[in-house]
Coordinates of C-alpha atoms in Angstrom, one line a residue:
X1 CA -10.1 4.4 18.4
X2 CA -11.9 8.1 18.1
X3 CA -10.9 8.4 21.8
X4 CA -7.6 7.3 21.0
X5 CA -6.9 9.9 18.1
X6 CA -9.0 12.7 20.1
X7 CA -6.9 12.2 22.9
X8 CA -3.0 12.4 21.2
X9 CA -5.1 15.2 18.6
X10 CA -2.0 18.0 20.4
X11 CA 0.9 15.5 20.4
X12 CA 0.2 14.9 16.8
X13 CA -0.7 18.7 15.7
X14 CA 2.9 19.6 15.0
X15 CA 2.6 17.3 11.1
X16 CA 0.1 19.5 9.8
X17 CA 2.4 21.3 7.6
X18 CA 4.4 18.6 6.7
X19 CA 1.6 16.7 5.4
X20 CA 0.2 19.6 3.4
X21 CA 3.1 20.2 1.5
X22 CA 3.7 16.6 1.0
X23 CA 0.2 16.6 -0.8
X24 CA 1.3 19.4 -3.3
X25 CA 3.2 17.6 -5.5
X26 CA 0.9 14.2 -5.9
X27 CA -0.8 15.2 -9.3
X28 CA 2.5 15.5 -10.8
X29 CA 4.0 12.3 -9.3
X30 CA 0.9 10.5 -11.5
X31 CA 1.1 12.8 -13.9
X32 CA 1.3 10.7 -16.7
X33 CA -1.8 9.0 -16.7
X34 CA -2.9 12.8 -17.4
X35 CA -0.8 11.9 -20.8
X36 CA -1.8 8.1 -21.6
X37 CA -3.7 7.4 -25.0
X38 CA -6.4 5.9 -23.6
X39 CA -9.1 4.5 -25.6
X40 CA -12.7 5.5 -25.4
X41 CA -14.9 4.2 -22.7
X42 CA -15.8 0.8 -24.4
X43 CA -11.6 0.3 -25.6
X44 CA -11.5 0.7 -21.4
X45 CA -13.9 -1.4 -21.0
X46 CA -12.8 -3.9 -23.3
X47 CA -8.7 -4.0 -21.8
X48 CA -10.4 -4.9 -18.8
X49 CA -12.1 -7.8 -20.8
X50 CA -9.2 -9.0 -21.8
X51 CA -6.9 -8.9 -18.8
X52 CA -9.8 -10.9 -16.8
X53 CA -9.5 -13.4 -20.3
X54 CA -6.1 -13.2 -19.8
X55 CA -5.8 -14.2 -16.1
X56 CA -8.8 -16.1 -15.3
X57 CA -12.3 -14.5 -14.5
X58 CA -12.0 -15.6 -10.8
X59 CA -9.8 -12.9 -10.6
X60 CA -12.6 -10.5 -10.7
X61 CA -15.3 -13.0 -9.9
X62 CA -13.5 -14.4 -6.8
X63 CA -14.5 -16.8 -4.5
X64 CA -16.7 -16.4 -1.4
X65 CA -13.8 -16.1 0.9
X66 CA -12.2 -13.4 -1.1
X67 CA -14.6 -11.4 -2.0
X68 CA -15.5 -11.7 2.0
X69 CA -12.0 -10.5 2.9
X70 CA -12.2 -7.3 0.7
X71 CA -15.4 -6.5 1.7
X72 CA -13.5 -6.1 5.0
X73 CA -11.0 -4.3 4.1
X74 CA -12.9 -1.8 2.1
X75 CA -14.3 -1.0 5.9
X76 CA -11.1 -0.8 7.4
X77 CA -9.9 2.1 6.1
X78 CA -10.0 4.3 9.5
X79 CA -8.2 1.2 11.6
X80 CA -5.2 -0.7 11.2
X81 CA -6.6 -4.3 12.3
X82 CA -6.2 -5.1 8.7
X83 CA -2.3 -5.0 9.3
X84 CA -2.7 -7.8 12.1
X85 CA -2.3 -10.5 9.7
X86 CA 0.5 -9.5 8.4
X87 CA 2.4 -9.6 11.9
X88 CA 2.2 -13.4 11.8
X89 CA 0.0 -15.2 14.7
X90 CA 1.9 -14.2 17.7
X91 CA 2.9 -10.5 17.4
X92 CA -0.9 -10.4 15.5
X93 CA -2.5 -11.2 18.2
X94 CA -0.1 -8.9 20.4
X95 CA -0.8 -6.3 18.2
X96 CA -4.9 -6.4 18.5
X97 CA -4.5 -6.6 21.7
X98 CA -2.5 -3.1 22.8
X99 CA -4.5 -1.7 19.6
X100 CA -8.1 -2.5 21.5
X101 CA -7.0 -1.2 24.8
X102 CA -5.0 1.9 23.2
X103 CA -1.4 1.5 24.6
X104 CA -0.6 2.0 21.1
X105 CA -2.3 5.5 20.9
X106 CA 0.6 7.5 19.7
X107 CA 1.9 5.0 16.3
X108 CA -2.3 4.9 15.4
X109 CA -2.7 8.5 15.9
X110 CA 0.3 9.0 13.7
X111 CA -0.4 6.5 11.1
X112 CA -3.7 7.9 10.3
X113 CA -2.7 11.4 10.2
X114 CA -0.2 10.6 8.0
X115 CA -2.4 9.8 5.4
X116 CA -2.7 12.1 2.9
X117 CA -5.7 12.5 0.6
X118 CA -6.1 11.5 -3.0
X119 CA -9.5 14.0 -3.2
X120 CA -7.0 16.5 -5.6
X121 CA -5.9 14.1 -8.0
X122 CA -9.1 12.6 -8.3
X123 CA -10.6 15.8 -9.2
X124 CA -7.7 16.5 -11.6
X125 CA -8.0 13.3 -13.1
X126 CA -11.8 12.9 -13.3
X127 CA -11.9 9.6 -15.0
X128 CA -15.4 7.4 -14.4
X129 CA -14.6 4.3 -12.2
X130 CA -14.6 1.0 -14.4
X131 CA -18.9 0.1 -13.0
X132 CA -19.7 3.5 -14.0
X133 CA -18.3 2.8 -18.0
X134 CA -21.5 2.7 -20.3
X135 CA -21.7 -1.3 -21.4
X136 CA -19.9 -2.0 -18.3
X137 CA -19.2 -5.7 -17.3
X138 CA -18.0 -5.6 -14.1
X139 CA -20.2 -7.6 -11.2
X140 CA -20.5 -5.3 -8.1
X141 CA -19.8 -7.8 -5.7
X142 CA -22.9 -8.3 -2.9
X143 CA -21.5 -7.7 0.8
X144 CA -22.0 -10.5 2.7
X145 CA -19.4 -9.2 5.2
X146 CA -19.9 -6.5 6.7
X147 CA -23.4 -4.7 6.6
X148 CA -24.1 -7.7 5.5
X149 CA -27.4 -6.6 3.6
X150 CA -26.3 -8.2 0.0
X151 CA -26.9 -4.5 -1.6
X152 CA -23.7 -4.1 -3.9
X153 CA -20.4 -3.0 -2.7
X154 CA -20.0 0.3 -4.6
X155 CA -18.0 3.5 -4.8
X156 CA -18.5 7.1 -5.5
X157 CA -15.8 9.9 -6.9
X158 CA -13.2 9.2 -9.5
X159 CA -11.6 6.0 -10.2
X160 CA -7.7 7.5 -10.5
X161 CA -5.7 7.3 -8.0
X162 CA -7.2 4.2 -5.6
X163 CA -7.6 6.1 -2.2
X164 CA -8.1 2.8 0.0
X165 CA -4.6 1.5 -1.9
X166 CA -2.9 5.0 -1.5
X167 CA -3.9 4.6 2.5
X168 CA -3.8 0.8 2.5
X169 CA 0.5 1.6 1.5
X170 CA 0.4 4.6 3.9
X171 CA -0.4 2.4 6.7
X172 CA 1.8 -0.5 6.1
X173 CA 4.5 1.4 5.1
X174 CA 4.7 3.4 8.1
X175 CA 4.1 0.5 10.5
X176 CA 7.0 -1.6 8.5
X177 CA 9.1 1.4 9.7
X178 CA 8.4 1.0 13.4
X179 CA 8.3 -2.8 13.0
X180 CA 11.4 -3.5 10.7
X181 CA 11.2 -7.4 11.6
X182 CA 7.7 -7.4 9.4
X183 CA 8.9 -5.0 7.1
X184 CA 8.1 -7.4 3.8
X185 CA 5.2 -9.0 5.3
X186 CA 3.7 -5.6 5.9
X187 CA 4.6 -3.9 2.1
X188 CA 3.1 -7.5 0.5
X189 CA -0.2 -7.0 3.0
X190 CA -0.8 -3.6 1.3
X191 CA -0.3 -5.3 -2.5
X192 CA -3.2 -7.7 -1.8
X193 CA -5.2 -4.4 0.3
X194 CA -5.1 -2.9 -3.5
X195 CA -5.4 -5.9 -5.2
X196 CA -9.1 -6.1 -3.0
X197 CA -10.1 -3.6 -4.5
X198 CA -9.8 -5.0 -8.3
X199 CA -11.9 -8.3 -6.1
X200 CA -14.7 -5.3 -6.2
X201 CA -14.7 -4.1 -9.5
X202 CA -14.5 -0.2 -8.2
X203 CA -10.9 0.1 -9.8
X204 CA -8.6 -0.5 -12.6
X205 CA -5.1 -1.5 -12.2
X206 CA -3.3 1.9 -12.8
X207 CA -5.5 3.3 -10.2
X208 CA -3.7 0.6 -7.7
X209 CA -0.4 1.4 -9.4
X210 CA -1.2 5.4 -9.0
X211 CA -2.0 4.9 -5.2
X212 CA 0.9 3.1 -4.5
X213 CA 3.7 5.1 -6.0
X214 CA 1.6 8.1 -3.7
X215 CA 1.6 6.7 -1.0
X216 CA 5.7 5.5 -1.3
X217 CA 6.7 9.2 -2.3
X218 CA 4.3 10.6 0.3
X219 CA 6.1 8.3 3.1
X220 CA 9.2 8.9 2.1
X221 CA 8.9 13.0 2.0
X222 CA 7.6 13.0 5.7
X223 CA 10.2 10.3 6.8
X224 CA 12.8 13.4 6.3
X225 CA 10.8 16.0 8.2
X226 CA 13.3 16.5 11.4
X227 CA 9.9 17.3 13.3
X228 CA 7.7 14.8 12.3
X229 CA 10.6 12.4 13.2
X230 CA 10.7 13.6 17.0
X231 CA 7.0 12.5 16.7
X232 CA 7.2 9.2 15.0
X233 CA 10.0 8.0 17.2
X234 CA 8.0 8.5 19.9
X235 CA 5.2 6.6 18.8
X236 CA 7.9 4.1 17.8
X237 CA 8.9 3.6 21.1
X238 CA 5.6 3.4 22.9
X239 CA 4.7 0.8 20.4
X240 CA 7.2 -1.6 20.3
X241 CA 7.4 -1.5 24.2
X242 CA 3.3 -2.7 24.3
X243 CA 4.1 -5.2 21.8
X244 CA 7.2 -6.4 23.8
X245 CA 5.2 -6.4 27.0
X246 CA 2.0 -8.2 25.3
X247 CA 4.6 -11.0 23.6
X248 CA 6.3 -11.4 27.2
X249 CA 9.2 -12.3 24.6
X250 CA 11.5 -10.0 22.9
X251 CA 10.1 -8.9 19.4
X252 CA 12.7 -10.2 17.8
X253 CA 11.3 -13.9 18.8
X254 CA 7.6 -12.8 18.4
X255 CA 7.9 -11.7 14.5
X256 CA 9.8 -15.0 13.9
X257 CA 7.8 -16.7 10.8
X258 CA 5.4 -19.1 11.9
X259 CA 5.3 -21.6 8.6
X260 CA 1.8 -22.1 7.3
X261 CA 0.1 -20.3 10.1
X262 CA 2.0 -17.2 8.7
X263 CA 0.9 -16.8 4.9
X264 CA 2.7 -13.4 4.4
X265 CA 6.0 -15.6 5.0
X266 CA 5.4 -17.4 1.8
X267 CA 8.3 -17.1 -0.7
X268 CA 4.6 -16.9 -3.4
X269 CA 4.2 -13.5 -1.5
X270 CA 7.5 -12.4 -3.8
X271 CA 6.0 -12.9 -7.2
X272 CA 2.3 -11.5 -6.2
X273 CA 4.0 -8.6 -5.3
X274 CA 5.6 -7.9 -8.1
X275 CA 2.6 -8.7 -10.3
X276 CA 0.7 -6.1 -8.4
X277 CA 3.9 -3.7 -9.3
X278 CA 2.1 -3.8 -13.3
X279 CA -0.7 -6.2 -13.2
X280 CA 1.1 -7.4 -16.2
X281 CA -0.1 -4.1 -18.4
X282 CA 1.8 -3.7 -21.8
X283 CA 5.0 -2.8 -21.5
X284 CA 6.0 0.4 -24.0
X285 CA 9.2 -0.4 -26.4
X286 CA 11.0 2.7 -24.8
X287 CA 14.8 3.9 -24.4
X288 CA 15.2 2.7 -21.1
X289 CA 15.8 5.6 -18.5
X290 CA 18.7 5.1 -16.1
X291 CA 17.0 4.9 -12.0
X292 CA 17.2 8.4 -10.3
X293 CA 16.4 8.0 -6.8
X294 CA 14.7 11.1 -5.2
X295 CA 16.8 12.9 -2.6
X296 CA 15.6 11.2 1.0
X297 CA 13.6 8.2 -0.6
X298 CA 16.2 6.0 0.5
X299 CA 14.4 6.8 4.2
X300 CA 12.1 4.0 3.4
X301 CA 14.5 1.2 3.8
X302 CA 16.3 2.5 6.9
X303 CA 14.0 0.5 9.4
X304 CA 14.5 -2.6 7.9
X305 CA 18.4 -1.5 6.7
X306 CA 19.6 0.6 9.4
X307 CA 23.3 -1.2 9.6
X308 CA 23.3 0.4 5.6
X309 CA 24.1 3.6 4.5
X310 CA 22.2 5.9 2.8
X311 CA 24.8 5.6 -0.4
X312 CA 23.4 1.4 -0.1
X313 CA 20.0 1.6 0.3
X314 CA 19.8 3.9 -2.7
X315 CA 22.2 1.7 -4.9
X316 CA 19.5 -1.5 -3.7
X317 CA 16.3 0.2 -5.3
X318 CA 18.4 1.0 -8.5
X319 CA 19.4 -2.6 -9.0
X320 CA 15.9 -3.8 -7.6
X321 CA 13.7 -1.5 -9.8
X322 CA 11.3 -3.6 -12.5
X323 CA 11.6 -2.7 -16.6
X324 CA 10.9 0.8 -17.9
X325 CA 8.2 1.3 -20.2
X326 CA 5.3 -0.1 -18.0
X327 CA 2.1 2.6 -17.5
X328 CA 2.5 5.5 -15.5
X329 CA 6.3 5.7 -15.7
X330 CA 6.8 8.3 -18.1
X331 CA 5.4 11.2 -15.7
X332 CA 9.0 12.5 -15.3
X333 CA 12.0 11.3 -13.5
X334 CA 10.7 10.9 -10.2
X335 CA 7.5 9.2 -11.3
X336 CA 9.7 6.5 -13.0
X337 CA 11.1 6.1 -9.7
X338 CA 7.9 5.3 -8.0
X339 CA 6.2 3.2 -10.6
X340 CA 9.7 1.2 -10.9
X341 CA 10.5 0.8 -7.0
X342 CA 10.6 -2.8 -5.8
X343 CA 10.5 -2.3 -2.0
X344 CA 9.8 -6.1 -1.5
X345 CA 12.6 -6.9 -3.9
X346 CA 15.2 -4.3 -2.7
X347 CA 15.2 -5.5 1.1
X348 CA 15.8 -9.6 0.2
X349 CA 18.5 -8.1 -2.0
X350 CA 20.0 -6.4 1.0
X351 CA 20.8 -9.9 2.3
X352 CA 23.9 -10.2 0.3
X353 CA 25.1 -7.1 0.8
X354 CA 24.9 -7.5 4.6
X355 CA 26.4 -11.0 4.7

């Protein structure tokens, strides 16, 4: 992949700006854990306690296999072979294929640059990951996976926002744009990429939350950059025509759902998703705020809603958005937006608008 990226570095030069200035504004779009009562380090400590009470401990004591599977994706943070499984067997397989031998250089050269960093809010933020609490509970988890040395997975820099979520959402999201026929399997693969990284014990929940609503606002501001368009319609092209030649079918028929060989198909994929929307945090007893969608977020459901207008898709994530009141969405208007967008939610509801 480093010859890949090194050698569409010039095609992809042109985003530079766009990205920068898409990264000004991410402390303030999280600004309200700045704001948050939190308790001291052991009432932390002891909330997280009590949601792993609450939901079972296996949820942060996992089985083998899915402790295995984040250990993997906590590696995979420079690649996007962790989006494979989300394409479903056949365009999966498709996918690693013109990944490996780089016919999809432009769409991974893109993706990645896309990403923006969470380095700034971290600093702003400063807050001590959950392991690094004094009286900590959390059980590093061994890896087995991928150095494969059983020294304990760890983490260093600040816990708030979840960089590996914020990129995990970058990625999907993007590649949900130029592969609208995966779109929900692709935004559900990034809720269990943060959810791996609860599996480790190197984040809490907001920090999930926080690097998702980044990552959506991020993706949607450089969606509505004319020049970064040119760039990732490009990429789109080249990608989908690899894919196409690799399927020897149209795409169409290779993204079909392939039952239980397809996992990200399953209707359970709904309700995990929204579950990783508010891990099920208190919800505050607040005036409800009316939905404001930001001008141009409604760019994130034109690849898998193009026959809608812009007018549609923005009226879908109003009546899709979860509850007010949940952590981290009274940063503002626009952060109440992100923390309360339903992505998964507002495309299956697009299915009776469209019939």
């Amino acid at each position: 992949e480093v010859l890949m990226v090194n050698r569409n570095r010039a095609w992809i030069a042109p985003l530079t700006a766009a990205a920068t200035a898409a990264a000004a504004d991410d402390k303030a779009v999280v600004a309200a854990f700045g704001a948050l009562h939190l308790p001291g380090e052991q009432g932390v400590l002891r909330l997280l306690e009590n949601l792993q009470q609450h939901y079972g401990e296996e949820r942060y004591r996992p089985c083998s296999l899915l402790r295995q599977k984040a250990l993997i994706d906590a590696e995979n943070t420079r690649y996007l072979y962790a989006l494979a499984e989300a394409l479903g067997p056949k365009l999966g397989k498709a996918f690693l294929d013109v990944y490996q031998k780089g016919e999809m250089g432009k769409a991974a050269a893109l993706i990645k640059a896309t990403n923006v960093s969470t380095s700034a809010a971290k600093n702003a933020f400063n807050y001590p990951r959950p392991f690094k609490q004094s009286g900590n509970n959390i059980h590093l988890v061994p890896d087995t996976a991928v150095v494969a040395d059983n020294a304990r997975y760890t983490a260093s820099g600040g816990s708030f926002p979840s960089g590996h979520t914020n990129g995990g959402y970058n990625d999907a999201l993007l590649l949900a744009q130029m592969l609208p026929e995966r779109f929900v399997p692709l935004i559900d693969r990034a809720a269990t990429y943060g959810y791996s990284r609860l599996v480790l014990g190197v984040h809490y929940p907001l920090d999930v939350i926080g690097g998702r609503m980044m990552a959506e606002r991020n993706v949607a501001y450089i969606l509505n950059d004319p020049e970064y368009r040119v760039l990732f319609n490009d990429a789109k092209t080249q990608l989908r025509a690899a894919l196409e030649k690799a399927c020897g079918t149209t795409l169409a028929e290779c993204a079909k759902p392939q039952g239980k060989n397809d996992p990200y198909t399953d209707p359970a994929m709904k309700s995990f998703y929204r579950y990783t929307m508010t891990y099920n945090l208190p919800v505050a007893e607040v005036i409800a705020q009316p939905i404001t969608v930001p001008e141009g977020a409604e760019a994130l459901l034109e690849g898998p809603l193009p026959r809608l207008s812009a007018a549609q898709r923005r009226a879908l994530m109003v009546k899709t958005a979860i509850a007010d009141g949940y952590p981290l969405s009274s940063g503002g208007v626009d952060a109440n937006f992100w923390q309360r967008l339903n992505l998964h939610d507002a495309v299956e509801a697009a299915k009776t608008v469209t019939k």
